[in-house]
Amino acid sequence: MRKIGIVLLCFLCVVLFYFTFQSAEKVFRSNWEMPEHAIEPVNQHRVVLITKNLDTPFWDQVAQGAREQAQKEGVGLEIWGSYGNNREDFLEKIEIAIYSKVDGIIVQGINSDEFNELTKIKASFYNIPIITVANDVPIEESLRRTYVGSDQYLAGQMIAEQLLFDMGTEGEVVLMSDSHQEYYQKQRLQGIADVLKDYPNIQTVNAETPDSREQIISTTQDILNKVPGADAFIAVNADFTGVMVQEIGKRFQIEPYFIYSFDDGSDSLPLLEQQKLDGVIGQSPKTMGNVSVGLIIKWLNDEVVPLDKKGYLTDIRMLKAKEAR
Amino acid sequence: MNRIQKKIWSLTLVVLFIMVIIWAALTYYNQKTQDQYNAILQRYLSLNEVTAASQDLITDLNDYLLQPSEANLNQLGASKANIQEAKSEILILKNEDNEFAMANYMNLIDSLMETTDRSLMYQKQQETEASTNEFSEATRISNYISETTLTLIDTELKTYERLYREIIERSNELKKLGIWLLLLITFLLLLMTYWFSKSITKPVQKLTQSANELAKGRFDLPIKVESNDEISFLAETFDRMRININNLFMEIQEKAQLEHELQQNKLLLKESQLQSLQNQINPHFLFNTLNIMSKKAYLEGAEETSDLLVSVAGLLRYNLKRLDKPVTLHEEVIVLKQYMEIQKARFTERLHLHMEIDESSLGVQMPGLTLQPVIENAVIHTIEPSEEGGNIWFRISHSENIVIIEIEDDGQGMTEEKVKQILRGNSEQTEGQSTGIGFSNVVKRLRLFYGQEDVIEIQSAIGQGTNVMLKIPKKRRNDEND
């Protein structure tokens, strides 16, 4: 009886000691250190990629390409920007980047005086190289070092040729572009116009619209009223594709229409897969990211001076509904 | 030997020690946590300070542009110094995660300073519009700084989220530790107190038990207390007291016994004397007559008769005088010889006496008239009943501290019962005894005289003779005491 008591007491003692020590170890042995702060200033270049269409599939790929390249080259890269075409935020981000004296800015070009002033005057003042990516702004207006992206004129031509191939040489074509007079859209329009001008039986209707959703809807409805016999639609600004197709679908069957777009809008590729679009110009966003980061680093390291002012063009191709399947 | 005190002290010290350890650990933990909290707070505070300083700078710049006074300029200078200081302070916040943002942040501050300087420069050159432009730019930068501060704080939160969660977890764990510690200490203290109190009360209990036994009069149980403190000391003393009491008690008992024996001795002596007196009426007359008869016989030429009469007279005298005083063995042997001469005259050829006497042992003291009754017994039971007579051996030898007197005969022997009766001292037969002193009387007196039981040994069987062995100590016990 006594022995059992002693054994029990010992056991209790051991158990209590065990739990107490384990608890104490948890309390006192945990990591007290704050994460190390980098005392050595790492002399790496800081590059910012700024877009106004964050979190769209196209720009995600650009960002991915850029990140991969940055990691390879060992430079600091951050993706900044605004969501859903917010131009004010976008411009502010560029300004912050300039004031932050980053080593290089890779930016989606837009047609706006503020943008031009920022890139031309501010960036030059702080001596920050700027490369436009995907959407170009001519060097005269932006003093960009170079452009990395698709040849938009060629893209326009390709889409027009596809239209001719699909529709034939007769019909009415509606071209949806936005009212900002973006350079890349102008180039696309130019490319389309240059191909279609040889076919007098094809009428083109240019519809310009501000880029808010309501405006796009009303413009699309308007154009459907004005041009009831339209045979084809081309969303020159790919961001319009979704809304445009939706509005057309509200009124008619989508099937008879020939609808084309570009892949830099977030709706383009899903709609193509649903066969609501007949063709989409596919670009190479990942390559754009890759190349643009590579180029800006070469510039910063004085390896390629000067950069090709005309730009470094990336591959484009026509994606058709059947192929997308 | 302050053992109990020591025990109390050690218990207290152990408790104190545990308390100190816990206190130290908690203080240490508290300090560390405090430091960590301070560090974390400091990060946010220094970030916030930059924002505040940049806003101050803008306000001061605005004041100066509106009113270019010396005081405002000084104020502006102070603001600039302020913002530089804040900038140097946030340098330590740099880490891997926010390196890019921190670099931007630093540069934003630099840009703010530069823009401010430019604004001042234009102000000096009286180019008001340019100055105002720069001012508005500075204001924007200041706003950007605020924004970036928020971004940085956000990043900080993300970076240190794990750490913060750990802190929360740890404080929870601390609560658990507190409970475990409380349980453990309670348990240990209870255990220690139990042992401690037992180590004091158990010996006391034992001591109480022993005291009870002692009170009941049992002095022979040793008092044993297994402990090493004052109680055991107490118990030892108590035990010594018990032994002393026990010894005294025994001594008193012994004395009482001695007294008792003495009294008995006296009584026996009286009895013998009375017997002698009863048996020998006017012995002096008999003694004188015997002497006269001896001389008469001698004169008449009967020398043998004369000698015999001398022996009888000697025996008679001895018998009269030496009953109450110790005599030497030598005297006893002489009397024995005289007696045997008388018996020889009586039994002539039937009596064969063989004597082997160690002369060196004859000085030993013994009570008077001890040998004669024994040998008389032998004569009565050996020679008298047998026509052919018999042999009697008388031997005196000695060992280290006793003298052995042996009287052996080859007579008819005694029954075992008889032997036991004699040894017990209650055979009261005195018939046929010349001196009136029986065997039992001899045994009793010998025992009393030497104060020990083991003085006589009788070996006898029917038809095989008797061997009486007296063991006389060379030193009387009473010699030492008297």
JSON list of C-alpha atoms in Angstrom, two decimals, chain B residues 273-364:
[
{"chain": "B", "resi": 273, "resn": "GLN", "atom": "CA", "xyz": [23.14, -25.21, 67.78]},
{"chain": "B", "resi": 274, "resn": "LEU", "atom": "CA", "xyz": [19.83, -26.06, 69.32]},
{"chain": "B", "resi": 275, "resn": "GLN", "atom": "CA", "xyz": [20.10, -29.55, 67.93]},
{"chain": "B", "resi": 276, "resn": "SER", "atom": "CA", "xyz": [23.60, -29.93, 69.36]},
{"chain": "B", "resi": 277, "resn": "LEU", "atom": "CA", "xyz": [22.48, -28.71, 72.70]},
{"chain": "B", "resi": 278, "resn": "GLN", "atom": "CA", "xyz": [19.51, -31.01, 72.67]},
{"chain": "B", "resi": 279, "resn": "ASN", "atom": "CA", "xyz": [21.60, -34.01, 71.65]},
{"chain": "B", "resi": 280, "resn": "GLN", "atom": "CA", "xyz": [24.59, -33.49, 73.87]},
{"chain": "B", "resi": 281, "resn": "ILE", "atom": "CA", "xyz": [23.60, -32.93, 77.41]},
{"chain": "B", "resi": 282, "resn": "ASN", "atom": "CA", "xyz": [26.43, -31.45, 79.30]},
{"chain": "B", "resi": 283, "resn": "PRO", "atom": "CA", "xyz": [29.08, -32.11, 76.71]},
{"chain": "B", "resi": 284, "resn": "HIS", "atom": "CA", "xyz": [31.82, -30.58, 78.90]},
{"chain": "B", "resi": 285, "resn": "PHE", "atom": "CA", "xyz": [31.22, -33.25, 81.46]},
{"chain": "B", "resi": 286, "resn": "LEU", "atom": "CA", "xyz": [31.38, -35.91, 78.75]},
{"chain": "B", "resi": 287, "resn": "PHE", "atom": "CA", "xyz": [34.49, -34.35, 77.27]},
{"chain": "B", "resi": 288, "resn": "ASN", "atom": "CA", "xyz": [36.28, -34.23, 80.69]},
{"chain": "B", "resi": 289, "resn": "THR", "atom": "CA", "xyz": [35.25, -37.78, 81.47]},
{"chain": "B", "resi": 290, "resn": "LEU", "atom": "CA", "xyz": [36.57, -38.93, 78.09]},
{"chain": "B", "resi": 291, "resn": "ASN", "atom": "CA", "xyz": [39.91, -37.26, 78.81]},
{"chain": "B", "resi": 292, "resn": "ILE", "atom": "CA", "xyz": [40.14, -38.93, 82.19]},
{"chain": "B", "resi": 293, "resn": "MET", "atom": "CA", "xyz": [39.25, -42.26, 80.62]},
{"chain": "B", "resi": 294, "resn": "SER", "atom": "CA", "xyz": [41.95, -41.80, 78.05]},
{"chain": "B", "resi": 295, "resn": "LYS", "atom": "CA", "xyz": [44.62, -41.06, 80.67]},
{"chain": "B", "resi": 296, "resn": "LYS", "atom": "CA", "xyz": [43.38, -44.00, 82.76]},
{"chain": "B", "resi": 297, "resn": "ALA", "atom": "CA", "xyz": [43.61, -46.35, 79.78]},
{"chain": "B", "resi": 298, "resn": "TYR", "atom": "CA", "xyz": [47.06, -45.08, 78.98]},
{"chain": "B", "resi": 299, "resn": "LEU", "atom": "CA", "xyz": [48.19, -45.67, 82.56]},
{"chain": "B", "resi": 300, "resn": "GLU", "atom": "CA", "xyz": [46.69, -49.13, 82.45]},
{"chain": "B", "resi": 301, "resn": "GLY", "atom": "CA", "xyz": [48.64, -49.88, 79.26]},
{"chain": "B", "resi": 302, "resn": "ALA", "atom": "CA", "xyz": [45.75, -49.85, 76.85]},
{"chain": "B", "resi": 303, "resn": "GLU", "atom": "CA", "xyz": [47.31, -47.35, 74.49]},
{"chain": "B", "resi": 304, "resn": "GLU", "atom": "CA", "xyz": [45.00, -48.07, 71.62]},
{"chain": "B", "resi": 305, "resn": "THR", "atom": "CA", "xyz": [41.96, -47.39, 73.76]},
{"chain": "B", "resi": 306, "resn": "SER", "atom": "CA", "xyz": [43.60, -44.25, 75.00]},
{"chain": "B", "resi": 307, "resn": "ASP", "atom": "CA", "xyz": [44.15, -43.01, 71.41]},
{"chain": "B", "resi": 308, "resn": "LEU", "atom": "CA", "xyz": [40.61, -43.84, 70.49]},
{"chain": "B", "resi": 309, "resn": "LEU", "atom": "CA", "xyz": [39.33, -41.88, 73.44]},
{"chain": "B", "resi": 310, "resn": "VAL", "atom": "CA", "xyz": [41.50, -38.89, 72.46]},
{"chain": "B", "resi": 311, "resn": "SER", "atom": "CA", "xyz": [39.97, -39.00, 68.99]},
{"chain": "B", "resi": 312, "resn": "VAL", "atom": "CA", "xyz": [36.48, -39.12, 70.39]},
{"chain": "B", "resi": 313, "resn": "ALA", "atom": "CA", "xyz": [37.29, -36.23, 72.73]},
{"chain": "B", "resi": 314, "resn": "GLY", "atom": "CA", "xyz": [38.79, -34.21, 69.84]},
{"chain": "B", "resi": 315, "resn": "LEU", "atom": "CA", "xyz": [35.76, -34.84, 67.71]},
{"chain": "B", "resi": 316, "resn": "LEU", "atom": "CA", "xyz": [33.51, -33.83, 70.52]},
{"chain": "B", "resi": 317, "resn": "ARG", "atom": "CA", "xyz": [35.44, -30.63, 71.18]},
{"chain": "B", "resi": 318, "resn": "TYR", "atom": "CA", "xyz": [35.44, -29.71, 67.53]},
{"chain": "B", "resi": 319, "resn": "ASN", "atom": "CA", "xyz": [31.79, -30.37, 67.40]},
{"chain": "B", "resi": 320, "resn": "LEU", "atom": "CA", "xyz": [31.19, -28.08, 70.35]},
{"chain": "B", "resi": 321, "resn": "LYS", "atom": "CA", "xyz": [33.29, -25.15, 69.30]},
{"chain": "B", "resi": 322, "resn": "ARG", "atom": "CA", "xyz": [33.48, -24.73, 65.58]},
{"chain": "B", "resi": 323, "resn": "LEU", "atom": "CA", "xyz": [29.93, -24.72, 64.48]},
{"chain": "B", "resi": 324, "resn": "ASP", "atom": "CA", "xyz": [29.43, -20.97, 64.00]},
{"chain": "B", "resi": 325, "resn": "LYS", "atom": "CA", "xyz": [32.84, -20.00, 62.66]},
{"chain": "B", "resi": 326, "resn": "PRO", "atom": "CA", "xyz": [34.49, -20.73, 59.34]},
{"chain": "B", "resi": 327, "resn": "VAL", "atom": "CA", "xyz": [37.32, -23.22, 59.58]},
{"chain": "B", "resi": 328, "resn": "THR", "atom": "CA", "xyz": [40.07, -24.26, 57.19]},
{"chain": "B", "resi": 329, "resn": "LEU", "atom": "CA", "xyz": [39.94, -27.38, 55.16]},
{"chain": "B", "resi": 330, "resn": "HIS", "atom": "CA", "xyz": [43.00, -28.53, 57.07]},
{"chain": "B", "resi": 331, "resn": "GLU", "atom": "CA", "xyz": [41.12, -28.52, 60.39]},
{"chain": "B", "resi": 332, "resn": "GLU", "atom": "CA", "xyz": [38.25, -30.30, 58.74]},
{"chain": "B", "resi": 333, "resn": "VAL", "atom": "CA", "xyz": [40.60, -32.99, 57.39]},
{"chain": "B", "resi": 334, "resn": "ILE", "atom": "CA", "xyz": [42.07, -33.51, 60.90]},
{"chain": "B", "resi": 335, "resn": "VAL", "atom": "CA", "xyz": [38.59, -33.96, 62.36]},
{"chain": "B", "resi": 336, "resn": "LEU", "atom": "CA", "xyz": [37.76, -36.26, 59.51]},
{"chain": "B", "resi": 337, "resn": "LYS", "atom": "CA", "xyz": [40.80, -38.37, 60.25]},
{"chain": "B", "resi": 338, "resn": "GLN", "atom": "CA", "xyz": [39.94, -38.56, 63.97]},
{"chain": "B", "resi": 339, "resn": "TYR", "atom": "CA", "xyz": [36.44, -39.62, 63.11]},
{"chain": "B", "resi": 340, "resn": "MET", "atom": "CA", "xyz": [37.71, -42.22, 60.71]},
{"chain": "B", "resi": 341, "resn": "GLU", "atom": "CA", "xyz": [40.02, -43.56, 63.37]},
{"chain": "B", "resi": 342, "resn": "ILE", "atom": "CA", "xyz": [37.06, -44.09, 65.60]},
{"chain": "B", "resi": 343, "resn": "GLN", "atom": "CA", "xyz": [35.21, -45.79, 62.82]},
{"chain": "B", "resi": 344, "resn": "LYS", "atom": "CA", "xyz": [38.29, -47.91, 62.04]},
{"chain": "B", "resi": 345, "resn": "ALA", "atom": "CA", "xyz": [38.28, -49.08, 65.61]},
{"chain": "B", "resi": 346, "resn": "ARG", "atom": "CA", "xyz": [34.69, -50.00, 65.20]},
{"chain": "B", "resi": 347, "resn": "PHE", "atom": "CA", "xyz": [34.75, -51.71, 61.81]},
{"chain": "B", "resi": 348, "resn": "THR", "atom": "CA", "xyz": [38.42, -52.83, 61.78]},
{"chain": "B", "resi": 349, "resn": "GLU", "atom": "CA", "xyz": [39.03, -54.78, 58.56]},
{"chain": "B", "resi": 350, "resn": "ARG", "atom": "CA", "xyz": [35.70, -53.97, 56.97]},
{"chain": "B", "resi": 351, "resn": "LEU", "atom": "CA", "xyz": [36.57, -50.34, 56.47]},
{"chain": "B", "resi": 352, "resn": "HIS", "atom": "CA", "xyz": [39.05, -49.44, 53.76]},
{"chain": "B", "resi": 353, "resn": "LEU", "atom": "CA", "xyz": [39.77, -45.75, 53.60]},
{"chain": "B", "resi": 354, "resn": "HIS", "atom": "CA", "xyz": [41.81, -44.36, 50.72]},
{"chain": "B", "resi": 355, "resn": "MET", "atom": "CA", "xyz": [42.92, -40.75, 51.04]},
{"chain": "B", "resi": 356, "resn": "GLU", "atom": "CA", "xyz": [44.47, -38.63, 48.31]},
{"chain": "B", "resi": 357, "resn": "ILE", "atom": "CA", "xyz": [45.08, -35.18, 49.65]},
{"chain": "B", "resi": 358, "resn": "ASP", "atom": "CA", "xyz": [46.53, -32.25, 47.73]},
{"chain": "B", "resi": 359, "resn": "GLU", "atom": "CA", "xyz": [48.28, -30.42, 50.55]},
{"chain": "B", "resi": 360, "resn": "SER", "atom": "CA", "xyz": [48.33, -27.09, 48.73]},
{"chain": "B", "resi": 361, "resn": "SER", "atom": "CA", "xyz": [44.56, -26.79, 48.86]},
{"chain": "B", "resi": 362, "resn": "LEU", "atom": "CA", "xyz": [44.17, -27.17, 52.55]},
{"chain": "B", "resi": 363, "resn": "GLY", "atom": "CA", "xyz": [44.08, -23.48, 53.35]},
{"chain": "B", "resi": 364, "resn": "VAL", "atom": "CA", "xyz": [40.66, -22.90, 51.81]}
]
